[in-house]
Each structure stands twice: as structure tokens, then as C-alpha cells.
Amino acid sequence: MCDDDLATIVIDNGSAYSTAGLAGDDAPRSVIASIIGRPRYQNAMIEIEENEFYVGNAALSKRPIPSFKYPIEHGLVTNWEDMEKIWFHIFNHELQVSPEERPVLLTETSLPPKVHREKMAQIMFETFHAKGL
């Protein structure tokens, strides 16, 4: 078990699943599908809920209504806007921690393009105001 007040947020972004937790924990606190679900047709899900998209396991539970998008392919982020939605969901709903208050450690595929690493850092600092990366 770790000291939650000081622990670094650790996120392993995978093409199928993203796992997240705090450094020092024995196991991840969250494992969610790396997926975004949106209604296939305009107004298709209005009667169910008013969300314009669903993240992770919530998207999978809405089958067969949503259209699914996977923002990570072969270990590389291909849709940064959707990846931000997954990270937001992890921080705010899965872990319930603020990246503004602690460092964030993100895993990446071996030898990612430099532009990929720069974009990840830009989003963490400019969008999520991460304390460190």
C-alpha cells in the first residue's frame, strides 16, 4: 500500500485496455477498455441518457447502440482528442485524483516517435496541468 498523498499517478495506455493506479500500490486500481463509444445515429441514445460519448467499460455496456473508436493502435495514440477523454475519465472517475497535485507516469511503446512523446507531454501539462511527468 502507498501513501496516497505523495504517490505518482501511473497509467499504462494499451491498445485494448488502460490500467491505472498509484505508484507503490500492489496492483492497478483501475483497468478499463481503451475505447470511446458514440451514438451511431443522431438521437439514437437520447431516451437512454444524454451523454454524447461513453468511455471504457461504460461504452461497452451500451452495446449495440454506440459506434466504437479505439484511440490507440499498435501502441501509438491515433486520436488525441479521444485519448484526452480516456485520461480525464481515469483521473476523475476511476482514480478520483488530480494530476495538478502529483506527478504522472505514462507508459509508451518502445521507441515512439519524438512527436508522440511531445504531444503526450503537451496534453498532460497544458490540459491536465500535471505537477510533473
Coordinates of N, CA and C in Angstrom, one line a residue:
M1 N 0.9 -1.2 0.0 CA 0.0 0.0 0.0 C 0.9 1.2 0.0
C2 N 0.4 2.3 -0.6 CA 1.2 3.5 -0.7 C 0.6 4.7 0.0
D3 N 1.3 5.7 0.2 CA 0.8 7.0 0.8 C 0.1 7.7 -0.4
D4 N -1.2 7.8 -0.4 CA -1.9 8.4 -1.5 C -1.6 9.9 -1.6
D5 N -1.2 10.6 -0.6 CA -0.9 12.0 -0.6 C 0.3 12.3 -1.5
L6 N 1.3 11.4 -1.6 CA 2.5 11.6 -2.3 C 2.7 10.8 -3.6
A7 N 1.9 9.8 -3.8 CA 2.1 8.9 -4.8 C 1.9 9.4 -6.2
T8 N 2.8 9.0 -7.1 CA 2.7 9.3 -8.5 C 1.6 8.5 -9.2
I9 N 0.8 9.2 -10.1 CA -0.2 8.5 -10.8 C 0.5 7.7 -11.9
V10 N 0.2 6.5 -12.1 CA 0.8 5.6 -13.1 C -0.3 5.1 -14.0
I11 N -0.1 5.4 -15.3 CA -1.1 5.0 -16.4 C -0.4 4.2 -17.5
D12 N -0.8 3.0 -17.7 CA -0.3 2.2 -18.8 C -1.4 2.1 -19.9
N13 N -1.2 2.9 -20.9 CA -2.1 3.0 -22.0 C -1.9 1.9 -23.0
G14 N -2.9 1.0 -23.2 CA -2.7 -0.1 -24.1 C -3.8 0.1 -25.2
S15 N -3.5 -0.6 -26.3 CA -4.5 -0.6 -27.4 C -5.8 -1.2 -27.0
A16 N -5.9 -2.2 -26.2 CA -7.1 -2.8 -25.7 C -7.6 -2.2 -24.4
Y17 N -6.7 -2.2 -23.4 CA -7.1 -1.7 -22.1 C -6.0 -0.7 -21.6
S18 N -6.5 0.2 -20.7 CA -5.6 1.1 -20.0 C -5.7 0.7 -18.5
T19 N -4.6 0.6 -17.9 CA -4.6 0.3 -16.4 C -4.0 1.5 -15.7
A20 N -4.5 1.8 -14.5 CA -4.0 3.0 -13.8 C -4.0 2.7 -12.3
G21 N -3.2 3.4 -11.6 CA -3.1 3.3 -10.2 C -2.1 4.3 -9.7
L22 N -1.7 4.1 -8.5 CA -0.7 4.9 -7.8 C 0.5 4.2 -7.5
A23 N 1.7 4.8 -7.7 CA 3.0 4.2 -7.5 C 3.0 3.7 -6.1
G24 N 3.5 2.5 -5.9 CA 3.6 1.9 -4.6 C 2.5 0.9 -4.3
D25 N 1.4 1.0 -5.0 CA 0.3 0.0 -4.8 C 0.8 -1.4 -5.4
D26 N 0.2 -2.4 -4.8 CA 0.5 -3.8 -5.2 C -0.1 -4.1 -6.6
A27 N -1.2 -3.5 -6.9 CA -1.9 -3.8 -8.2 C -2.6 -2.5 -8.7
P28 N -3.0 -2.5 -10.0 CA -3.7 -1.3 -10.5 C -5.0 -1.1 -9.8
R29 N -5.4 0.1 -9.7 CA -6.7 0.4 -9.1 C -7.8 0.4 -10.1
S30 N -7.4 0.5 -11.4 CA -8.4 0.6 -12.5 C -7.9 -0.1 -13.7
V31 N -8.8 -0.9 -14.4 CA -8.5 -1.5 -15.7 C -9.7 -1.2 -16.5
I32 N -9.6 -0.4 -17.6 CA -10.7 0.0 -18.4 C -10.4 -0.3 -19.9
A33 N -11.4 -0.5 -20.7 CA -11.2 -0.7 -22.1 C -10.8 0.7 -22.7
S34 N -9.8 0.7 -23.5 CA -9.3 1.9 -24.2 C -10.2 2.2 -25.4
I35 N -11.4 2.7 -25.1 CA -12.4 2.8 -26.1 C -13.3 4.0 -25.8
I36 N -13.8 4.6 -26.9 CA -14.8 5.7 -26.8 C -16.0 5.2 -27.6
G37 N -17.2 5.3 -27.0 CA -18.4 4.9 -27.7 C -19.3 6.1 -27.9
R38 N -19.8 6.3 -29.2 CA -20.7 7.4 -29.5 C -21.9 6.8 -30.2
P39 N -23.0 7.5 -30.1 CA -24.2 7.0 -30.8 C -24.0 6.9 -32.3
R40 N -24.4 5.8 -32.9 CA -24.3 5.6 -34.3 C -25.1 6.6 -35.1
Y41 N -26.3 6.9 -34.6 CA -27.2 7.7 -35.3 C -27.6 8.9 -34.3
Q42 N -27.8 10.0 -34.9 CA -28.2 11.2 -34.1 C -29.5 10.8 -33.4
N43 N -29.6 11.1 -32.2 CA -30.8 10.9 -31.3 C -31.0 9.4 -31.0
A44 N -30.0 8.5 -31.3 CA -30.2 7.1 -31.0 C -30.2 6.8 -29.5
M45 N -29.5 7.6 -28.7 CA -29.4 7.2 -27.3 C -30.1 8.3 -26.4
I46 N -30.8 9.2 -27.0 CA -31.4 10.2 -26.2 C -32.3 9.7 -25.1
E47 N -33.1 8.7 -25.4 CA -34.0 8.1 -24.4 C -33.2 7.5 -23.3
I48 N -32.1 6.9 -23.5 CA -31.3 6.2 -22.5 C -30.6 7.2 -21.6
E49 N -29.8 8.1 -22.2 CA -29.0 9.1 -21.5 C -28.7 10.2 -22.4
E50 N -28.2 11.3 -21.9 CA -27.9 12.5 -22.7 C -26.4 12.6 -23.0
N51 N -25.6 11.6 -22.7 CA -24.1 11.7 -22.9 C -23.9 11.7 -24.4
E52 N -22.9 12.5 -24.9 CA -22.6 12.4 -26.3 C -21.5 11.3 -26.6
F53 N -20.9 10.9 -25.5 CA -19.9 9.8 -25.7 C -19.8 9.0 -24.3
Y54 N -19.3 7.8 -24.4 CA -19.0 7.0 -23.2 C -17.6 6.5 -23.3
V55 N -17.0 6.3 -22.1 CA -15.6 5.9 -22.0 C -15.5 4.6 -21.4
G56 N -14.5 3.8 -22.0 CA -14.2 2.5 -21.4 C -15.3 1.5 -21.3
N57 N -15.4 0.9 -20.1 CA -16.4 -0.1 -19.9 C -17.8 0.4 -20.0
A58 N -18.0 1.6 -19.7 CA -19.4 2.2 -19.9 C -19.8 2.2 -21.3
A59 N -18.8 2.4 -22.2 CA -19.1 2.3 -23.7 C -19.5 0.9 -24.1
L60 N -18.8 -0.1 -23.6 CA -19.0 -1.5 -23.9 C -20.4 -1.9 -23.4
S61 N -20.8 -1.3 -22.2 CA -22.1 -1.7 -21.7 C -23.3 -1.2 -22.5
K62 N -23.1 -0.3 -23.4 CA -24.2 0.3 -24.2 C -24.4 -0.4 -25.5
R63 N -23.7 -1.5 -25.7 CA -23.9 -2.3 -27.0 C -25.3 -2.6 -27.2
P64 N -25.8 -2.6 -28.4 CA -25.1 -2.4 -29.7 C -25.3 -1.0 -30.2
I65 N -25.8 -0.1 -29.3 CA -26.1 1.3 -29.8 C -24.8 2.1 -30.2
P66 N -23.7 2.1 -29.5 CA -22.7 3.0 -29.9 C -21.8 2.5 -31.0
S67 N -21.2 3.5 -31.6 CA -20.1 3.3 -32.6 C -18.8 3.4 -31.8
F68 N -17.9 2.4 -31.9 CA -16.7 2.4 -31.1 C -15.5 3.0 -31.8
K69 N -14.7 3.7 -31.1 CA -13.4 4.2 -31.6 C -12.3 3.8 -30.6
Y70 N -11.2 3.3 -31.1 CA -10.1 3.0 -30.3 C -9.0 4.0 -30.6
P71 N -8.7 4.9 -29.6 CA -7.7 6.0 -29.8 C -6.2 5.5 -29.9
I72 N -6.0 4.2 -29.5 CA -4.6 3.7 -29.5 C -4.6 2.5 -30.5
E73 N -3.7 2.5 -31.4 CA -3.5 1.4 -32.3 C -2.0 1.0 -32.4
H74 N -1.8 -0.2 -32.2 CA -0.4 -0.8 -32.2 C 0.5 0.0 -31.2
G75 N -0.1 0.4 -30.1 CA 0.7 1.1 -29.0 C 0.9 2.6 -29.2
L76 N 0.4 3.2 -30.3 CA 0.5 4.6 -30.6 C -0.8 5.3 -30.6
V77 N -0.9 6.5 -30.0 CA -2.2 7.2 -30.0 C -2.4 7.7 -31.4
T78 N -3.6 7.4 -31.9 CA -4.0 7.9 -33.3 C -5.1 8.9 -33.2
N79 N -5.7 9.1 -32.0 CA -6.8 10.1 -31.9 C -6.6 10.8 -30.5
W80 N -5.9 11.9 -30.5 CA -5.5 12.6 -29.3 C -6.7 13.1 -28.5
E81 N -7.8 13.6 -29.2 CA -9.0 14.1 -28.6 C -9.6 13.0 -27.7
D82 N -9.8 11.8 -28.3 CA -10.4 10.7 -27.6 C -9.5 10.2 -26.5
M83 N -8.2 10.3 -26.7 CA -7.2 9.9 -25.6 C -7.4 10.8 -24.4
E84 N -7.5 12.1 -24.7 CA -7.8 13.0 -23.6 C -9.0 12.6 -22.8
K85 N -10.1 12.2 -23.5 CA -11.3 11.8 -22.8 C -11.0 10.6 -21.9
I86 N -10.2 9.6 -22.3 CA -9.9 8.5 -21.5 C -9.1 8.9 -20.3
W87 N -8.1 9.7 -20.5 CA -7.3 10.2 -19.4 C -8.1 11.0 -18.4
F88 N -9.0 11.8 -18.9 CA -9.9 12.6 -18.0 C -10.8 11.6 -17.1
H89 N -11.3 10.6 -17.8 CA -12.1 9.6 -17.1 C -11.3 8.9 -16.0
I90 N -10.1 8.5 -16.4 CA -9.2 7.8 -15.4 C -8.9 8.7 -14.2
F91 N -8.5 10.0 -14.4 CA -8.2 10.9 -13.3 C -9.4 11.1 -12.4
N92 N -10.6 11.4 -13.1 CA -11.7 11.9 -12.3 C -12.7 10.9 -11.9
H93 N -12.8 9.8 -12.6 CA -13.8 8.8 -12.3 C -13.2 7.5 -11.7
E94 N -12.2 7.1 -12.3 CA -11.6 5.8 -11.9 C -10.7 6.0 -10.6
L95 N -9.7 6.9 -10.7 CA -8.8 7.1 -9.6 C -9.3 8.2 -8.6
Q96 N -10.0 9.1 -9.1 CA -10.5 10.2 -8.3 C -9.3 11.0 -7.7
V97 N -8.3 11.3 -8.5 CA -7.2 12.1 -8.1 C -7.0 13.2 -9.1
S98 N -6.2 14.2 -8.7 CA -6.0 15.4 -9.5 C -4.5 15.3 -10.0
P99 N -4.3 15.4 -11.3 CA -2.9 15.4 -11.8 C -2.2 16.7 -11.5
E100 N -3.0 17.7 -11.1 CA -2.4 19.0 -10.7 C -1.6 18.9 -9.4
E101 N -2.0 17.9 -8.6 CA -1.4 17.7 -7.2 C -0.3 16.7 -7.1
R102 N 0.0 16.0 -8.2 CA 1.0 14.9 -8.1 C 1.6 14.6 -9.5
P103 N 2.7 14.1 -9.6 CA 3.3 13.7 -10.9 C 2.5 12.6 -11.6
V104 N 2.7 12.5 -12.9 CA 2.1 11.4 -13.7 C 3.1 10.7 -14.4
L105 N 3.0 9.3 -14.4 CA 3.9 8.5 -15.2 C 3.1 7.7 -16.2
L106 N 3.4 8.0 -17.5 CA 2.7 7.3 -18.6 C 3.6 6.3 -19.3
T107 N 3.1 5.1 -19.5 CA 3.9 4.2 -20.3 C 3.8 4.5 -21.8
E108 N 4.7 4.0 -22.6 CA 4.6 4.2 -24.0 C 5.3 3.0 -24.7
T109 N 5.0 2.8 -25.9 CA 5.6 1.7 -26.7 C 7.1 2.0 -26.8
S110 N 7.8 0.9 -27.1 CA 9.3 1.1 -27.3 C 9.5 1.9 -28.5
L111 N 10.4 2.9 -28.4 CA 10.9 3.8 -29.5 C 9.7 4.5 -30.1
P112 N 8.9 5.2 -29.4 CA 7.9 6.0 -30.0 C 8.4 7.2 -30.8
P113 N 7.7 7.7 -31.8 CA 8.2 8.9 -32.5 C 8.3 10.1 -31.5
K114 N 9.3 10.9 -31.6 CA 9.5 12.0 -30.7 C 8.3 12.9 -30.7
V115 N 7.6 13.1 -31.8 CA 6.4 14.0 -31.8 C 5.3 13.4 -30.9
H116 N 5.2 12.1 -30.8 CA 4.3 11.4 -30.0 C 4.5 11.7 -28.5
R117 N 5.7 11.6 -28.1 CA 6.1 11.9 -26.7 C 5.8 13.4 -26.4
E118 N 6.2 14.2 -27.3 CA 6.0 15.7 -27.1 C 4.5 16.0 -27.0
K119 N 3.6 15.4 -27.8 CA 2.2 15.6 -27.7 C 1.6 15.1 -26.4
M120 N 2.1 14.0 -25.9 CA 1.6 13.4 -24.7 C 2.0 14.4 -23.5
A121 N 3.2 14.9 -23.6 CA 3.6 15.9 -22.5 C 2.9 17.2 -22.6
Q122 N 2.6 17.6 -23.8 CA 1.9 18.9 -24.0 C 0.5 18.7 -23.4
I123 N -0.2 17.6 -23.7 CA -1.6 17.4 -23.1 C -1.5 17.3 -21.6
M124 N -0.6 16.6 -21.1 CA -0.5 16.4 -19.6 C -0.3 17.8 -18.9
F125 N 0.6 18.6 -19.5 CA 0.9 19.9 -18.8 C -0.1 21.0 -19.2
E126 N -0.5 21.1 -20.4 CA -1.4 22.2 -20.8 C -2.9 21.9 -20.5
T127 N -3.3 20.7 -20.7 CA -4.7 20.4 -20.5 C -5.0 19.9 -19.0
F128 N -4.2 19.0 -18.5 CA -4.4 18.5 -17.2 C -3.6 19.2 -16.1
H129 N -2.6 20.1 -16.5 CA -1.8 20.8 -15.5 C -1.1 19.9 -14.6
A130 N -0.5 18.8 -15.1 CA 0.2 17.8 -14.3 C 1.3 18.5 -13.6
K131 N 1.5 18.0 -12.3 CA 2.6 18.6 -11.5 C 3.9 18.2 -12.0
G132 N 4.0 17.0 -12.6 CA 5.3 16.6 -13.2 C 5.0 15.4 -14.1
L133 N 5.9 15.1 -15.0 CA 5.7 14.0 -15.9 C 7.0 13.2 -16.0

